Amino acid sequence: MLGSGFIPKFYYLILGFFCVWLSNIFTVIEGFFFHDFFNLLEHSFYFLSAILFLVSLKKEILVFSR
């Protein structure tokens, strides 16, 4: 998915920020179309971003504990 020059330890962190960005887009879209559906997507992506941030933090702690 990402190029070979990408730093692997930031993979989950960048995905988390991407999920936050998508949730902000869904927030705007829900004002115009399918309110309930995009509201569910918005909050699901916030939840997913929190999980990805935690995984990223856990991987960072594991790297520094060695």
N, CA, C and O atoms as a MOPAC input file, in Angstrom:
PM7 MOZYME 1SCF
protein

 N      0.82200 1    -1.17700 1     0.00000 1
 C      0.00000 1     0.00000 1     0.00000 1
 C      0.87400 1     1.25200 1     0.00000 1
 O      0.71100 1     2.12800 1    -0.84900 1
 N      1.77800 1     1.33000 1     0.93200 1
 C      2.67300 1     2.47500 1     0.98300 1
 C      4.02800 1     2.07800 1     0.43000 1
 O      4.37400 1     0.89700 1     0.39600 1
 N      4.78400 1     3.05700 1     0.00200 1
 C      6.08000 1     2.78400 1    -0.61200 1
 C      7.06700 1     2.12600 1     0.33000 1
 O      6.89000 1     2.15100 1     1.54800 1
 N      8.09700 1     1.54300 1    -0.23300 1
 C      9.08700 1     0.83300 1     0.57500 1
 C      9.91800 1     1.79100 1     1.42900 1
 O     10.55500 1     1.35300 1     2.38700 1
 N      9.92700 1     3.07700 1     1.10800 1
 C     10.67900 1     4.04600 1     1.88200 1
 C      9.92500 1     4.56200 1     3.10300 1
 O     10.44800 1     5.38500 1     3.85400 1
 N      8.70700 1     4.08500 1     3.30300 1
 C      7.87000 1     4.53300 1     4.41300 1
 C      8.38000 1     3.96500 1     5.72700 1
 O      8.76100 1     2.79600 1     5.79100 1
 N      8.39100 1     4.77600 1     6.77300 1
 C      8.86200 1     4.32900 1     8.08200 1
 C      7.77200 1     3.47700 1     8.73100 1
 O      6.69700 1     3.99600 1     9.03100 1
 N      8.01800 1     2.19300 1     8.95600 1
 C      6.96300 1     1.28700 1     9.41900 1
 C      6.37600 1     1.63200 1    10.78300 1
 O      5.19900 1     1.35500 1    11.01800 1
 N      7.13900 1     2.21900 1    11.67900 1
 C      6.60400 1     2.45300 1    13.02100 1
 C      5.54600 1     3.55500 1    13.03600 1
 O      4.79900 1     3.66800 1    14.00800 1
 N      5.46800 1     4.35800 1    11.99500 1
 C      4.45000 1     5.39800 1    11.92100 1
 C      3.21000 1     4.97600 1    11.14300 1
 O      2.30300 1     5.78400 1    10.94500 1
 N      3.15900 1     3.73600 1    10.70600 1
 C      2.05100 1     3.25300 1     9.87900 1
 C      0.70600 1     3.42000 1    10.59600 1
 O     -0.22500 1     3.99000 1    10.02700 1
 N      0.59300 1     2.93200 1    11.83400 1
 C     -0.67200 1     3.00100 1    12.56700 1
 C     -1.00900 1     4.43200 1    12.97400 1
 O     -2.18200 1     4.80500 1    13.01700 1
 N     -0.00500 1     5.22200 1    13.26700 1
 C     -0.23700 1     6.61200 1    13.63700 1
 C     -0.83200 1     7.39200 1    12.46000 1
 O     -1.78500 1     8.15300 1    12.63200 1
 N     -0.27600 1     7.20300 1    11.29100 1
 C     -0.77800 1     7.90100 1    10.10600 1
 C     -2.16900 1     7.40500 1     9.73700 1
 O     -3.01700 1     8.19500 1     9.32100 1
 N     -2.41400 1     6.09800 1     9.88400 1
 C     -3.76300 1     5.58200 1     9.64200 1
 C     -4.76500 1     6.17800 1    10.63300 1
 O     -5.90800 1     6.45400 1    10.27000 1
 N     -4.34200 1     6.37400 1    11.87000 1
 C     -5.21400 1     6.99600 1    12.86800 1
 C     -5.58400 1     8.41700 1    12.48200 1
 O     -6.74600 1     8.80900 1    12.58900 1
 N     -4.60100 1     9.19400 1    12.03200 1
 C     -4.89100 1    10.56100 1    11.59400 1
 C     -5.76300 1    10.56700 1    10.33800 1
 O     -6.59000 1    11.46200 1    10.16100 1
 N     -5.58200 1     9.57900 1     9.47200 1
 C     -6.42300 1     9.46600 1     8.28400 1
 C     -7.87300 1     9.18400 1     8.68500 1
 O     -8.80000 1     9.71900 1     8.07700 1
 N     -8.07000 1     8.35100 1     9.70300 1
 C     -9.42200 1     8.06200 1    10.19200 1
 C    -10.06700 1     9.30600 1    10.80100 1
 O    -11.26600 1     9.52600 1    10.62700 1
 N     -9.29300 1    10.11700 1    11.51000 1
 C     -9.82300 1    11.37200 1    12.06000 1
 C    -10.22200 1    12.30200 1    10.92000 1
 O    -11.26200 1    12.95700 1    10.98200 1
 N     -9.40000 1    12.35800 1     9.88900 1
 C     -9.70800 1    13.19900 1     8.72700 1
 C    -11.00200 1    12.73500 1     8.05500 1
 O    -11.85100 1    13.55200 1     7.69900 1
 N    -11.14800 1    11.40800 1     7.88100 1
 C    -12.37400 1    10.88200 1     7.28200 1
 C    -13.59300 1    11.17200 1     8.15200 1
 O    -14.66000 1    11.49700 1     7.63400 1
 N    -13.44400 1    11.05700 1     9.45300 1
 C    -14.58300 1    11.32700 1    10.33200 1
 C    -15.01200 1    12.79000 1    10.23400 1
 O    -16.20000 1    13.09400 1    10.33800 1
 N    -14.06200 1    13.69100 1    10.03700 1
 C    -14.42000 1    15.10300 1     9.84500 1
 C    -15.16900 1    15.31100 1     8.53500 1
 O    -16.09200 1    16.12200 1     8.46500 1
 N    -14.77800 1    14.58800 1     7.51400 1
 C    -15.49800 1    14.66300 1     6.23900 1
 C    -16.91500 1    14.12100 1     6.40400 1
 O    -17.87000 1    14.70400 1     5.89000 1
 N    -17.05300 1    13.00400 1     7.12200 1
 C    -18.38100 1    12.43000 1     7.35200 1
 C    -19.26300 1    13.37500 1     8.17100 1
 O    -20.48200 1    13.38800 1     8.00000 1
 N    -18.65700 1    14.16000 1     9.05400 1
 C    -19.41400 1    15.14100 1     9.83900 1
 C    -20.06800 1    16.16900 1     8.92400 1
 O    -21.22700 1    16.53400 1     9.12500 1
 N    -19.34100 1    16.62800 1     7.93700 1
 C    -19.88700 1    17.61100 1     6.99900 1
 C    -20.94100 1    16.96900 1     6.10800 1
 O    -21.99900 1    17.55400 1     5.87700 1
 N    -20.66000 1    15.77200 1     5.60800 1
 C    -21.58700 1    15.10000 1     4.69600 1
 C    -22.90900 1    14.78000 1     5.37800 1
 O    -23.96500 1    14.85300 1     4.75000 1
 N    -22.86000 1    14.42200 1     6.67600 1
 C    -24.09400 1    14.04000 1     7.35700 1
 C    -25.08500 1    15.19900 1     7.45100 1
 O    -26.27600 1    14.97400 1     7.66600 1
 N    -24.61600 1    16.41400 1     7.29500 1
 C    -25.52400 1    17.55300 1     7.28300 1
 C    -26.35200 1    17.63600 1     6.01100 1
 O    -27.36800 1    18.33000 1     5.97800 1
 N    -25.93200 1    16.94000 1     4.96900 1
 C    -26.60900 1    17.01100 1     3.68000 1
 C    -27.32700 1    15.72300 1     3.29100 1
 O    -28.43500 1    15.77200 1     2.75600 1
 N    -26.70900 1    14.56700 1     3.55200 1
 C    -27.25700 1    13.29600 1     3.08600 1
 C    -27.23100 1    12.26200 1     4.20100 1
 O    -26.30100 1    12.24300 1     5.00600 1
 N    -28.22700 1    11.41500 1     4.25600 1
 C    -28.24200 1    10.20700 1     5.09500 1
 C    -27.65000 1    10.44900 1     6.48700 1
 O    -26.62300 1     9.87100 1     6.84200 1
 N    -28.29500 1    11.29000 1     7.25200 1
 C    -27.78000 1    11.71800 1     8.55600 1
 C    -27.35800 1    10.54100 1     9.44200 1
 O    -26.25000 1    10.53600 1     9.97700 1
 N    -28.22600 1     9.55500 1     9.59600 1
 C    -27.92600 1     8.44600 1    10.51500 1
 C    -26.74200 1     7.61000 1    10.04600 1
 O    -25.90600 1     7.20600 1    10.85300 1
 N    -26.67100 1     7.35300 1     8.75500 1
 C    -25.58300 1     6.53300 1     8.21200 1
 C    -24.22700 1     7.21600 1     8.39100 1
 O    -23.27500 1     6.59600 1     8.86800 1
 N    -24.14000 1     8.47800 1     8.01300 1
 C    -22.85600 1     9.17900 1     8.11800 1
 C    -22.49800 1     9.50400 1     9.56800 1
 O    -21.31900 1     9.62900 1     9.90100 1
 N    -23.50800 1     9.64100 1    10.43200 1
 C    -23.22800 1     9.81100 1    11.85400 1
 C    -22.59700 1     8.53600 1    12.41500 1
 O    -21.65700 1     8.59800 1    13.20700 1
 N    -23.11500 1     7.38900 1    12.00100 1
 C    -22.53000 1     6.11400 1    12.42000 1
 C    -21.10000 1     5.97900 1    11.89800 1
 O    -20.20700 1     5.56200 1    12.63600 1
 N    -20.88200 1     6.32900 1    10.63900 1
 C    -19.52900 1     6.27400 1    10.08100 1
 C    -18.58400 1     7.21900 1    10.82000 1
 O    -17.44500 1     6.86300 1    11.12000 1
 N    -19.06500 1     8.42100 1    11.10800 1
 C    -18.22800 1     9.39800 1    11.81200 1
 C    -17.74100 1     8.84400 1    13.15000 1
 O    -16.54600 1     8.87400 1    13.44500 1
 N    -18.66200 1     8.34500 1    13.94600 1
 C    -18.28100 1     7.86000 1    15.27200 1
 C    -17.50400 1     6.55200 1    15.20200 1
 O    -16.66300 1     6.29000 1    16.06200 1
 N    -17.76800 1     5.73800 1    14.20400 1
 C    -16.99400 1     4.50600 1    14.02500 1
 C    -15.54300 1     4.81700 1    13.68300 1
 O    -14.62900 1     4.14600 1    14.16300 1
 N    -15.33300 1     5.82300 1    12.86100 1
 C    -13.96600 1     6.17800 1    12.49000 1
 C    -13.22900 1     6.88100 1    13.62700 1
 O    -12.01000 1     6.75900 1    13.74000 1
 N    -13.95500 1     7.61500 1    14.46800 1
 C    -13.31800 1     8.15500 1    15.68000 1
 C    -12.85700 1     7.02000 1    16.58300 1
 O    -11.75500 1     7.05800 1    17.13100 1
 N    -13.71200 1     6.00600 1    16.73500 1
 C    -13.35600 1     4.84700 1    17.55900 1
 C    -12.15700 1     4.11300 1    16.96500 1
 O    -11.22700 1     3.74600 1    17.68300 1
 N    -12.18500 1     3.90000 1    15.64700 1
 C    -11.07900 1     3.22000 1    14.97400 1
 C     -9.78100 1     4.01800 1    15.11100 1
 O     -8.71400 1     3.43100 1    15.29400 1
 N     -9.86100 1     5.33200 1    15.02600 1
 C     -8.64900 1     6.14200 1    15.18200 1
 C     -8.08300 1     6.01400 1    16.59200 1
 O     -6.86500 1     5.98500 1    16.76500 1
 N     -8.94300 1     5.93800 1    17.59600 1
 C     -8.46200 1     5.75800 1    18.96900 1
 C     -7.74600 1     4.42300 1    19.11700 1
 O     -6.70700 1     4.34400 1    19.77200 1
 N     -8.29200 1     3.38300 1    18.51600 1
 C     -7.65100 1     2.06000 1    18.55300 1
 C     -6.28700 1     2.12000 1    17.86000 1
 O     -5.30100 1     1.59400 1    18.37800 1
 N     -6.23400 1     2.75500 1    16.69900 1
 C     -4.97400 1     2.84900 1    15.96000 1
 C     -3.93400 1     3.67300 1    16.71400 1
 O     -2.74900 1     3.34200 1    16.68500 1
 N     -4.35900 1     4.73800 1    17.38800 1
 C     -3.41900 1     5.52000 1    18.19800 1
 C     -2.87300 1     4.69100 1    19.35200 1
 O     -1.68800 1     4.77700 1    19.67500 1
 N     -3.73300 1     3.88700 1    19.97600 1
 C     -3.27100 1     3.03300 1    21.07000 1
 C     -2.28900 1     1.97500 1    20.58400 1
 O     -1.29000 1     1.69600 1    21.24800 1
 N     -2.57400 1     1.38700 1    19.42500 1
 C     -1.65600 1     0.39000 1    18.85900 1
 C     -0.32400 1     1.04400 1    18.52200 1
 O      0.73500 1     0.47200 1    18.77800 1
 N     -0.37600 1     2.23700 1    17.95100 1
 C      0.85400 1     2.96100 1    17.62100 1
 C      1.66200 1     3.26900 1    18.87600 1
 O      2.88300 1     3.11500 1    18.88900 1
 N      0.98000 1     3.70100 1    19.92100 1
 C      1.65900 1     4.00000 1    21.17900 1
 C      2.26400 1     2.74000 1    21.78400 1
 O      3.38700 1     2.76800 1    22.28900 1
 N      1.53000 1     1.64600 1    21.73600 1
 C      2.03200 1     0.38000 1    22.27700 1
 C      3.27400 1    -0.06700 1    21.51000 1
 O      4.24600 1    -0.52200 1    22.11400 1
 N      3.24800 1     0.05900 1    20.18700 1
 C      4.42100 1    -0.31200 1    19.39400 1
 C      5.60700 1     0.59100 1    19.72800 1
 O      6.74300 1     0.11900 1    19.76800 1
 N      5.36600 1     1.86400 1    19.96600 1
 C      6.44000 1     2.79800 1    20.31400 1
 C      7.03800 1     2.44200 1    21.67600 1
 O      8.25500 1     2.49500 1    21.85300 1
 N      6.19300 1     2.08300 1    22.62500 1
 C      6.68100 1     1.68500 1    23.94800 1
 C      7.50700 1     0.41000 1    23.84900 1
 O      8.53200 1     0.28000 1    24.51900 1
 N      7.06700 1    -0.53500 1    23.01500 1
 C      7.81100 1    -1.78200 1    22.85000 1
 C      9.17100 1    -1.53600 1    22.21500 1
 O     10.14000 1    -2.21700 1    22.55100 1
 N      9.25900 1    -0.57200 1    21.30000 1
 C     10.53000 1    -0.26700 1    20.64300 1
 C     11.51200 1     0.33600 1    21.64200 1
 O     12.69000 1    -0.02100 1    21.64400 1
 N     11.03500 1     1.25400 1    22.49700 1
 C     11.92900 1     1.92000 1    23.44200 1
 C     12.26200 1     1.07300 1    24.66100 1
 O     13.22600 1     1.36800 1    25.36700 1
 N     11.48400 1     0.02400 1    24.92200 1
 C     11.75500 1    -0.78800 1    26.10500 1
 C     12.85300 1    -1.81700 1    25.86000 1
 O     13.30300 1    -2.47000 1    26.80100 1
 N     13.28500 1    -1.96900 1    24.63200 1
 C     14.32900 1    -2.96100 1    24.32500 1
 C     15.69100 1    -2.41800 1    24.60800 1
 O     16.68700 1    -3.11400 1    24.40900 1

